[in-house]
PDB file of C-alpha atoms in Angstrom:
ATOM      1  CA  UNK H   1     174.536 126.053 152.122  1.00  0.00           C
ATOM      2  CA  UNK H   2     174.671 130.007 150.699  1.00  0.00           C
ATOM      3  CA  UNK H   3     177.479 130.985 148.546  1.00  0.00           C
ATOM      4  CA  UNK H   4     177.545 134.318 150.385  1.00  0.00           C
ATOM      5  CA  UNK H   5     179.703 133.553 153.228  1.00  0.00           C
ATOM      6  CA  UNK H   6     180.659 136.707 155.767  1.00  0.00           C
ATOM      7  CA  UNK H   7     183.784 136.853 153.735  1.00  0.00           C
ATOM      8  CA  UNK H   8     182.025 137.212 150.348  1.00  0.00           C
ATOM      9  CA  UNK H   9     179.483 139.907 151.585  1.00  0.00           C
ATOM     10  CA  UNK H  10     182.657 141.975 152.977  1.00  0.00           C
ATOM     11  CA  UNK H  11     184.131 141.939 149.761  1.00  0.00           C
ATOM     12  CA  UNK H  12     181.286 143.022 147.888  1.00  0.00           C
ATOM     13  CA  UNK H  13     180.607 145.983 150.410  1.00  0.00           C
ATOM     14  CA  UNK H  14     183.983 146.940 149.341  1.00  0.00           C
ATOM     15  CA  UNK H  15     183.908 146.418 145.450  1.00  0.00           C
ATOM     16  CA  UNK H  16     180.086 147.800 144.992  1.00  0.00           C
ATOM     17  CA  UNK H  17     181.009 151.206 145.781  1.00  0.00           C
ATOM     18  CA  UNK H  18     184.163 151.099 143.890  1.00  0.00           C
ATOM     19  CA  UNK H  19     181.855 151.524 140.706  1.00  0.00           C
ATOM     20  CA  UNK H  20     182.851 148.133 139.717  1.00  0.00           C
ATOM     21  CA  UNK H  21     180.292 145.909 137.305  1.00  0.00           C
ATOM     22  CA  UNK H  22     178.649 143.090 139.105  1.00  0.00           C
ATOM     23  CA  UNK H  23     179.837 141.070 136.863  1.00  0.00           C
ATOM     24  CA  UNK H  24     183.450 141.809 137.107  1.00  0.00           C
ATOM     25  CA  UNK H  25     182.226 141.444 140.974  1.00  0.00           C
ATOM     26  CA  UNK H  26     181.244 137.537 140.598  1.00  0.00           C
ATOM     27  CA  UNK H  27     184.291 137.088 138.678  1.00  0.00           C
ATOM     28  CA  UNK H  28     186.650 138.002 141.344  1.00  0.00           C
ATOM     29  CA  UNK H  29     184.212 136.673 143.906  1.00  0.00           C
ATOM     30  CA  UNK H  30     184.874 133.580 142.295  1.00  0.00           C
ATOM     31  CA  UNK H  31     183.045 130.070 143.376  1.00  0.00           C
ATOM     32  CA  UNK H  32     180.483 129.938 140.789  1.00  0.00           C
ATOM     33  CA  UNK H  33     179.004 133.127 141.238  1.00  0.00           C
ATOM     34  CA  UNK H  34     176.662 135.157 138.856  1.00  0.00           C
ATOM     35  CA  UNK H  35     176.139 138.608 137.483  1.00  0.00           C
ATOM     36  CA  UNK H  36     172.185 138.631 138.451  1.00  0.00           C
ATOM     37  CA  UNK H  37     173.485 136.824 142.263  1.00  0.00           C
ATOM     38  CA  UNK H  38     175.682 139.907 142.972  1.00  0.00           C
ATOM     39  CA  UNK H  39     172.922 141.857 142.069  1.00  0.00           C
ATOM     40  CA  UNK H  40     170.573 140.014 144.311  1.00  0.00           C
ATOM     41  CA  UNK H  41     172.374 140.356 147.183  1.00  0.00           C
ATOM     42  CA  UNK H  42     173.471 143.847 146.404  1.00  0.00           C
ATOM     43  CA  UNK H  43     169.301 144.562 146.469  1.00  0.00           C
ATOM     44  CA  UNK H  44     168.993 142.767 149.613  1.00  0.00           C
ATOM     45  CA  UNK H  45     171.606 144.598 151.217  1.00  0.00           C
ATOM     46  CA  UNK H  46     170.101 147.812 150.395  1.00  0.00           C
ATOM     47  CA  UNK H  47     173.857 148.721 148.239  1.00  0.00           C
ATOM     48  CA  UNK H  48     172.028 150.046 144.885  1.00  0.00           C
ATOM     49  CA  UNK H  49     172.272 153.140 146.638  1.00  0.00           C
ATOM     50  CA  UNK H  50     175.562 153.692 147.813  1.00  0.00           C
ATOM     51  CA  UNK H  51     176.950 153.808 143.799  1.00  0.00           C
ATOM     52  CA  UNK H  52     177.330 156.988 141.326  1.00  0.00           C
ATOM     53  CA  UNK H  53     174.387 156.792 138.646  1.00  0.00           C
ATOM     54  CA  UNK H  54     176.635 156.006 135.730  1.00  0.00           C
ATOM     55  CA  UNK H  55     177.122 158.025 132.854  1.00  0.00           C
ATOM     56  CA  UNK H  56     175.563 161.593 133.362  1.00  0.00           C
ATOM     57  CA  UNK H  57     172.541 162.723 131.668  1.00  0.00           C
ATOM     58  CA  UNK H  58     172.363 164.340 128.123  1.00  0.00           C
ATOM     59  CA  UNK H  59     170.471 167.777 128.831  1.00  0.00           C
ATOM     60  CA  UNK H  60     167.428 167.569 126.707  1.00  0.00           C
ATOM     61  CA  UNK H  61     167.127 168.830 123.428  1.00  0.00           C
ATOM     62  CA  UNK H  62     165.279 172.048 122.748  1.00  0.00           C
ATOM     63  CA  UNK H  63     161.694 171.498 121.482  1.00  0.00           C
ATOM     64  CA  UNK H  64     160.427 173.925 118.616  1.00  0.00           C
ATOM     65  CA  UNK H  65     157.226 174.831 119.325  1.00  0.00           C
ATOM     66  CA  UNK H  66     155.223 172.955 116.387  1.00  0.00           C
ATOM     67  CA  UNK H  67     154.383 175.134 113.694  1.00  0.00           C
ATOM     68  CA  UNK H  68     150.850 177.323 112.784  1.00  0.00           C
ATOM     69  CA  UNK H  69     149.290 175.784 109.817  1.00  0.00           C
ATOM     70  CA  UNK H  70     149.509 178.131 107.019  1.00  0.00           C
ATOM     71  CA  UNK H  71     146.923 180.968 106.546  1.00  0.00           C
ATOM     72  CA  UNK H  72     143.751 179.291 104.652  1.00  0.00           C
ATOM     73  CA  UNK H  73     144.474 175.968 105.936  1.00  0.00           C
ATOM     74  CA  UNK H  74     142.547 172.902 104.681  1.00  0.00           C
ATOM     75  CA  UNK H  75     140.190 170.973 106.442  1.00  0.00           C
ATOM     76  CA  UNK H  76     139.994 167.410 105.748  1.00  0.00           C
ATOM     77  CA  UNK H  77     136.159 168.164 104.004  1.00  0.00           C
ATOM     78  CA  UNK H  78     137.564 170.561 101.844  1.00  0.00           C
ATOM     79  CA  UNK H  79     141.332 169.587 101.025  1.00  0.00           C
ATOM     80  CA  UNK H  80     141.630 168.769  96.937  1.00  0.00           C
ATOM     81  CA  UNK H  81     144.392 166.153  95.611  1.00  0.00           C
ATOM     82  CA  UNK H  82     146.851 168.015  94.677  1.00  0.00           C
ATOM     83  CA  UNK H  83     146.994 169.852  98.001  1.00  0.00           C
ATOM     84  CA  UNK H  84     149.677 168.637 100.860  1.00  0.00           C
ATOM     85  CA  UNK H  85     148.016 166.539 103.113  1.00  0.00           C
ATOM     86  CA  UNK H  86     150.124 167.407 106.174  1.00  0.00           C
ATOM     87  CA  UNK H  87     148.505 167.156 109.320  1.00  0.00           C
ATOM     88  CA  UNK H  88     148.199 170.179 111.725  1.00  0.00           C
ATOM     89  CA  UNK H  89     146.387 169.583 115.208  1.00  0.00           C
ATOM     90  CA  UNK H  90     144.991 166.274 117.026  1.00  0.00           C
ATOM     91  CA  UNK H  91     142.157 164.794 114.445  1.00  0.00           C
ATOM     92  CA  UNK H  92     139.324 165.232 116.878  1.00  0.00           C
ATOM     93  CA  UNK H  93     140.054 168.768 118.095  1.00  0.00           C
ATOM     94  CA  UNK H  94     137.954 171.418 116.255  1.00  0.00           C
ATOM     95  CA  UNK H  95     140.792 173.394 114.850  1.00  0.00           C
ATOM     96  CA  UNK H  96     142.068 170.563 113.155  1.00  0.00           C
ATOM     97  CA  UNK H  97     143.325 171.487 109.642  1.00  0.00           C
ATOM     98  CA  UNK H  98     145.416 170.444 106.902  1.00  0.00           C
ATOM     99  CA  UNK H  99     148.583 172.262 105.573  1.00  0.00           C
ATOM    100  CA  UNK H 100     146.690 173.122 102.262  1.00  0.00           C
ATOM    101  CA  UNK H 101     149.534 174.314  99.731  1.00  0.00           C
ATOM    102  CA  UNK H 102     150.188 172.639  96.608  1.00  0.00           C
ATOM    103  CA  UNK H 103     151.664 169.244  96.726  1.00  0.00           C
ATOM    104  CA  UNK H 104     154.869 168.609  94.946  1.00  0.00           C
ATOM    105  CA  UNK H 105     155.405 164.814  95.937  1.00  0.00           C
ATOM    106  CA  UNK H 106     152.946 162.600  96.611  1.00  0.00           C
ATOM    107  CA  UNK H 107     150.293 164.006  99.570  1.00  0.00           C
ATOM    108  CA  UNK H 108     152.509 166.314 101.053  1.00  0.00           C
ATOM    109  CA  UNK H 109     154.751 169.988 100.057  1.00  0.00           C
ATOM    110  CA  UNK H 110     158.043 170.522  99.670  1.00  0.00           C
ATOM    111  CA  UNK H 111     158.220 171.179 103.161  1.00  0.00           C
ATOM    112  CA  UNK H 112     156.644 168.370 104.375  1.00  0.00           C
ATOM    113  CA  UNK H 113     157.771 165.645 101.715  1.00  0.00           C
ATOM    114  CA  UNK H 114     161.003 166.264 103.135  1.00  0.00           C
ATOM    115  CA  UNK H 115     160.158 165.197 106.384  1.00  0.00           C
ATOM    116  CA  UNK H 116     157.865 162.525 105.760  1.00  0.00           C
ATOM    117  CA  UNK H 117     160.009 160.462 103.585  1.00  0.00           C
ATOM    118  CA  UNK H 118     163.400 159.610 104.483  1.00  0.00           C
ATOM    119  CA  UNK H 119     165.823 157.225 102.325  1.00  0.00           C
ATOM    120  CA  UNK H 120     165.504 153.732 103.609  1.00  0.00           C
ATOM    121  CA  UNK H 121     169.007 153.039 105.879  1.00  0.00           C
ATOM    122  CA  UNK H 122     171.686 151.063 104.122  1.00  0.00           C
ATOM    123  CA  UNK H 123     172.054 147.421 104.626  1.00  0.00           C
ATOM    124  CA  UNK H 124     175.476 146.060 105.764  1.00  0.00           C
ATOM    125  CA  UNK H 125     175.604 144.342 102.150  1.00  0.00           C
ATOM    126  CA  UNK H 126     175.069 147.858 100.521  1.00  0.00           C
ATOM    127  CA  UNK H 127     177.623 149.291 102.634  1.00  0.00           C
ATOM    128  CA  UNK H 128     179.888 146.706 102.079  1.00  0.00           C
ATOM    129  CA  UNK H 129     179.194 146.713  97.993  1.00  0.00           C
ATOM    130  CA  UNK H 130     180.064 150.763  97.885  1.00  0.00           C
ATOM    131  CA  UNK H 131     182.854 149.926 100.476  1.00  0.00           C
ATOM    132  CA  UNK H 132     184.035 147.871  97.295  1.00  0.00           C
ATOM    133  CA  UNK H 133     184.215 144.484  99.621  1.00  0.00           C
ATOM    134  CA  UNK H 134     182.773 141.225  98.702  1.00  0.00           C
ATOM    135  CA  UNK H 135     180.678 140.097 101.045  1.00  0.00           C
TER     136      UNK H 135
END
């Protein structure tokens, strides 16, 4: 025997729209019900539809167009070791170059040291130790 009697199915044509979770559906459907079974038969009655789409969208962020390598950019033949390493370009295109100025940290510039490394993120047991709590 189904657990969706016409009763059921009545009720959840009336709570779907509401905006209401499916969970928080089953639970006042009562009888055993399920999250993912409210969905189910939400799907099968062609419902997804009839509800808002949640949360609005974030508007998406202004891209910078990447930046032109510097004038008397390196190529990867010709780049020395104390030059920045910074990549400029897809590696198989022809004008792929490297950045070329002098390297202040490792492979990279000033520039782009800062990007490529970034401090590690704090554990919850660092936090905790400058928090001053004993974990």
């Amino acid at each position: 025997m189904s657990a969706w009697t016409e009763d059921r199915i009545d009720q959840l044509k009336r709570l779907w729209p509401e905006g209401r979770s499916a969970e928080a559906i089953a639970r006042e459907l009562g009888g055993g019900l399920t999250r993912n079974a409210v969905l189910g038969k939400v799907s099968r009655l062609g419902l997804s539809q009839a509800r808002s789409g949640g949360r609005p969208r974030r508007e998406a962020a202004d891209l910078k167009a990447p930046e032109p390598p510097p004038d008397g950019a390196a190529t990867i033949l010709s780049v020395k070791r104390t030059e920045c390493r910074w990549p400029y370009g897809e590696p198989g295109d022809a004008a792929f170059s490297l950045c070329g100025r002098p390297a202040a940290r490792g492979a990279f510039c000033t520039a782009h040291a800062t990007i490529a490394y970034r401090p590690a993120p704090m554990s919850v047991e660092g936090l905790m130790r400058l928090a001053g709590v004993t974990p």
